[in-house]
Coordinates of C-alpha atoms in Angstrom, one line a residue:
X1 CA -38.3 -44.3 -9.5
X2 CA -41.2 -42.7 -9.8
X3 CA -44.5 -43.3 -9.0
X4 CA -47.0 -43.8 -12.1
X5 CA -50.5 -42.8 -11.8
X6 CA -52.1 -45.6 -15.0
X7 CA -55.1 -43.4 -17.1
X8 CA -57.9 -45.7 -17.6
X9 CA -58.6 -44.2 -20.3
X10 CA -59.2 -46.0 -24.1
X11 CA -55.9 -47.5 -24.4
X12 CA -54.0 -49.5 -27.5
X13 CA -50.9 -51.7 -27.0
X14 CA -50.3 -54.6 -28.8
X15 CA -47.0 -57.3 -26.8
X16 CA -46.3 -59.7 -28.2
X17 CA -43.2 -62.4 -26.8
X18 CA -41.4 -63.4 -30.2
X19 CA -40.5 -66.1 -31.2
X20 CA -42.2 -65.6 -35.3
X21 CA -39.5 -68.6 -36.8
X22 CA -43.3 -70.2 -37.5
X23 CA -45.4 -69.1 -41.6
X24 CA -48.4 -69.9 -38.2
X25 CA -46.4 -67.5 -36.3
X26 CA -45.5 -64.6 -38.9
X27 CA -48.7 -64.8 -39.6
X28 CA -50.9 -64.1 -36.9
X29 CA -48.0 -62.0 -36.3
X30 CA -49.6 -59.7 -39.4
X31 CA -52.7 -60.1 -38.9
X32 CA -52.5 -58.7 -35.8
X33 CA -50.1 -55.6 -37.1
X34 CA -52.7 -55.3 -39.8
X35 CA -56.0 -55.1 -37.2
X36 CA -53.5 -52.5 -34.7
X37 CA -52.5 -50.2 -37.1
X38 CA -55.7 -50.5 -39.5
X39 CA -55.9 -46.9 -41.1
X40 CA -52.7 -46.0 -39.7
X41 CA -50.8 -44.5 -43.2
X42 CA -47.2 -44.7 -41.1
X43 CA -45.9 -45.5 -38.1
X44 CA -43.2 -44.6 -36.1
X45 CA -40.2 -47.6 -35.4
X46 CA -38.0 -47.1 -32.8
X47 CA -34.8 -49.0 -33.0
X48 CA -32.7 -48.5 -29.8
X49 CA -32.0 -51.8 -28.5
X50 CA -30.1 -52.9 -31.3
X51 CA -26.3 -51.0 -32.3
X52 CA -27.3 -50.2 -35.9
X53 CA -30.4 -48.6 -36.1
X54 CA -31.0 -47.9 -40.0
X55 CA -30.5 -51.6 -41.2
X56 CA -32.9 -52.7 -38.1
X57 CA -35.4 -49.9 -39.3
X58 CA -34.7 -51.5 -42.5
X59 CA -35.3 -55.4 -41.4
X60 CA -38.7 -55.0 -40.0
X61 CA -39.6 -52.5 -42.6
X62 CA -39.2 -55.5 -45.4
X63 CA -40.4 -58.0 -42.7
X64 CA -43.3 -56.3 -41.0
X65 CA -44.2 -55.2 -45.7
X66 CA -47.2 -57.2 -45.5
X67 CA -48.8 -55.6 -42.5
X68 CA -50.2 -51.8 -45.7
X69 CA -48.0 -50.1 -42.5
X70 CA -45.5 -47.5 -44.0
X71 CA -43.0 -48.3 -41.4
X72 CA -40.2 -45.3 -40.6
X73 CA -37.5 -45.2 -38.0
X74 CA -36.8 -42.3 -35.3
X75 CA -33.1 -42.2 -36.0
X76 CA -34.8 -40.0 -39.7
X77 CA -36.1 -37.3 -37.5
X78 CA -33.1 -35.0 -36.1
X79 CA -35.6 -34.1 -33.2
X80 CA -36.8 -37.3 -31.6
X81 CA -39.2 -36.0 -29.4
X82 CA -40.5 -34.3 -32.4
X83 CA -41.5 -37.8 -33.8
X84 CA -42.8 -39.0 -31.3
X85 CA -44.7 -35.7 -31.0
X86 CA -46.2 -36.7 -34.5
X87 CA -46.3 -40.3 -35.2
X88 CA -49.5 -42.2 -35.8
X89 CA -49.0 -45.3 -34.3
X90 CA -45.1 -46.5 -32.5
X91 CA -43.3 -50.4 -33.0
X92 CA -40.2 -51.0 -30.2
X93 CA -38.1 -53.9 -31.9
X94 CA -37.0 -56.5 -29.5
X95 CA -33.7 -56.9 -29.0
X96 CA -31.4 -55.8 -25.4
X97 CA -33.5 -54.0 -22.9
X98 CA -30.3 -52.1 -21.5
X99 CA -29.0 -50.6 -24.5
X100 CA -32.8 -49.7 -25.2
X101 CA -33.1 -48.6 -21.7
X102 CA -30.4 -46.4 -22.5
X103 CA -31.4 -44.5 -25.2
X104 CA -34.3 -44.4 -25.1
X105 CA -33.5 -42.2 -21.5
X106 CA -31.6 -40.7 -23.7
X107 CA -33.8 -39.1 -25.6
X108 CA -36.0 -38.0 -23.4
X109 CA -38.8 -40.3 -24.3
X110 CA -40.0 -41.8 -22.2
X111 CA -42.0 -39.0 -20.5
X112 CA -43.6 -38.0 -24.2
X113 CA -44.2 -42.4 -25.3
X114 CA -46.3 -42.5 -22.0
X115 CA -48.4 -39.3 -22.6
X116 CA -49.0 -39.8 -26.4
X117 CA -50.4 -44.2 -26.2
X118 CA -51.8 -42.7 -22.8
X119 CA -53.8 -40.5 -24.7
X120 CA -55.2 -43.0 -27.1
X121 CA -51.2 -43.6 -30.3
X122 CA -51.6 -47.1 -30.9
X123 CA -48.7 -48.7 -29.3
X124 CA -46.2 -52.3 -30.2
X125 CA -43.4 -53.5 -28.7
X126 CA -42.6 -56.7 -29.2
X127 CA -38.9 -58.3 -27.0
X128 CA -37.8 -55.6 -25.5
X129 CA -40.4 -52.7 -26.3
X130 CA -42.8 -54.9 -24.3
X131 CA -40.9 -55.6 -21.4
X132 CA -40.7 -51.7 -21.9
X133 CA -43.9 -51.5 -21.4
X134 CA -43.6 -52.2 -17.7
X135 CA -43.0 -50.1 -15.0
X136 CA -39.6 -50.9 -14.9
X137 CA -36.7 -52.8 -17.0
X138 CA -36.5 -55.2 -13.8
X139 CA -37.6 -58.0 -16.0
X140 CA -36.1 -58.3 -18.9
X141 CA -33.6 -61.5 -18.7
X142 CA -30.9 -59.9 -20.9
X143 CA -27.4 -58.7 -20.1
X144 CA -26.5 -55.4 -19.0
X145 CA -24.0 -54.5 -21.4
X146 CA -24.4 -51.0 -21.3
X147 CA -25.4 -49.0 -18.1
X148 CA -29.0 -47.2 -18.3
X149 CA -29.7 -43.8 -16.2
X150 CA -33.0 -45.5 -15.1
X151 CA -34.3 -49.2 -15.0
X152 CA -37.8 -46.9 -15.3
X153 CA -40.3 -47.8 -19.1
X154 CA -42.9 -46.5 -20.1
X155 CA -45.5 -48.0 -17.4
X156 CA -48.6 -47.5 -19.7
X157 CA -49.7 -51.5 -17.8
X158 CA -49.3 -51.9 -14.3
X159 CA -47.7 -54.5 -14.7
X160 CA -44.0 -56.0 -15.6
X161 CA -43.8 -58.3 -18.4
X162 CA -41.5 -61.3 -19.1
X163 CA -40.5 -61.8 -23.4
X164 CA -39.9 -65.4 -24.1
X165 CA -40.9 -67.3 -20.7
X166 CA -40.2 -71.3 -20.7
X167 CA -41.5 -73.3 -17.7
X168 CA -39.5 -76.0 -16.8
X169 CA -35.3 -76.7 -17.4
X170 CA -33.3 -76.7 -20.5
X171 CA -32.3 -79.7 -22.5
X172 CA -29.0 -79.7 -24.3
X173 CA -28.7 -80.6 -27.7
X174 CA -25.6 -82.8 -28.6
X175 CA -25.9 -84.7 -32.5
X176 CA -29.3 -86.4 -32.0
X177 CA -28.9 -86.7 -28.1
X178 CA -30.7 -84.8 -25.0
X179 CA -28.7 -83.8 -21.9
X180 CA -30.8 -82.0 -19.4
X181 CA -28.9 -78.4 -18.6
X182 CA -29.8 -78.0 -14.7
X183 CA -29.2 -74.3 -14.1
X184 CA -31.7 -71.7 -13.2
X185 CA -35.0 -71.9 -14.6
X186 CA -37.1 -68.8 -15.4
X187 CA -39.6 -69.3 -12.9
X188 CA -36.3 -69.6 -10.0
X189 CA -34.9 -65.7 -11.5
X190 CA -38.8 -63.9 -10.7
X191 CA -39.2 -65.5 -8.1
X192 CA -35.7 -63.7 -6.9
X193 CA -37.5 -59.9 -8.5
X194 CA -40.8 -61.0 -5.8
X195 CA -37.9 -61.1 -2.7
X196 CA -37.1 -57.6 -3.4
X197 CA -41.0 -55.9 -5.7
X198 CA -45.0 -56.5 -5.5
X199 CA -45.8 -55.9 -8.7
X200 CA -47.4 -59.5 -10.5
X201 CA -45.3 -60.3 -14.2
X202 CA -46.8 -61.5 -16.8
X203 CA -44.3 -64.6 -18.1
X204 CA -45.1 -64.3 -22.4
X205 CA -44.6 -67.9 -24.0
X206 CA -43.7 -67.8 -27.1
X207 CA -46.1 -66.7 -30.0
X208 CA -48.4 -65.1 -27.6
X209 CA -49.0 -61.7 -27.8
X210 CA -51.5 -59.2 -25.2
X211 CA -53.9 -56.7 -26.4
X212 CA -54.6 -54.4 -23.6
X213 CA -56.3 -51.3 -23.6
X214 CA -55.3 -49.4 -20.0
X215 CA -58.5 -51.7 -17.9
X216 CA -58.0 -54.7 -19.1
X217 CA -55.9 -57.8 -21.2
X218 CA -56.5 -60.4 -24.1
X219 CA -54.1 -63.1 -24.6
X220 CA -53.8 -64.4 -28.5
X221 CA -51.6 -66.5 -29.7
X222 CA -49.5 -69.0 -27.7
X223 CA -49.4 -69.3 -23.0
X224 CA -48.6 -67.0 -20.3
X225 CA -47.4 -67.5 -17.2
X226 CA -48.5 -65.4 -14.6
X227 CA -46.7 -64.8 -11.2
X228 CA -47.7 -62.8 -7.9
X229 CA -45.1 -62.6 -5.0
X230 CA -46.2 -65.0 -2.4
X231 CA -48.5 -67.6 -4.2
X232 CA -47.5 -70.5 -8.0
X233 CA -46.8 -69.8 -10.6
X234 CA -50.0 -70.3 -12.9
X235 CA -50.5 -71.0 -16.3
X236 CA -53.4 -69.8 -18.8
X237 CA -54.1 -70.2 -22.8
X238 CA -55.1 -67.8 -25.3
X239 CA -58.2 -66.1 -24.6
X240 CA -58.0 -65.5 -20.2
X241 CA -59.0 -61.7 -20.2
X242 CA -57.0 -60.5 -17.1
X243 CA -57.3 -57.2 -15.1
X244 CA -54.4 -55.3 -14.1
X245 CA -53.9 -56.6 -11.2
X246 CA -53.3 -60.5 -13.6
X247 CA -56.8 -61.9 -12.0
X248 CA -58.8 -63.8 -15.1
X249 CA -61.7 -62.2 -15.8

């Protein structure tokens, strides 16, 4: 994998886990998105985590309409790299991370996006779109439905993100009764990542967002759990600030 040099110039990232099925969470999404892209007339949306690009763009445009920002899908451009180079802001949507990363590499967008965001272009990612802000996609939860040419992603943050994180065991519902699933936990999955890799991991709970400016991040909306190799995971509340090693500051 390419060795990445993390630039500490001012950056503007908004990274969300998803889980926006309550009115309060949708309200926060709209407020943060409007603030994040304030002063921008049009943002570029990348729908590659879904197979139907135009339909996905339309759904995000409708869902985000109250933010007051025009959304245009990258599939509308004949040259995706030129679309990135001319974009005022960028939004990468959620879905299947393997599909997203495959098409990012196929279209030669990893380097151009990394450069534009490092130069200060506002970036927003949700779910898979947050995962690919990391140096690699290796902390995704998704099924490998396609094979990307590389696991390398944007590396615009110096740590990994695991979206949709939750603590504990899964409980199943049968009618009005709940019973334990007894399957492995997300923490066990992330411990496997740390058997082979050293970067810290931020497990974003549903409804949570991280604002990142190139040197520090602010947790908003819901909790997050931090994983360091060889250490027990630690849960943090909204309002916590982190440095690039996911150490509270």
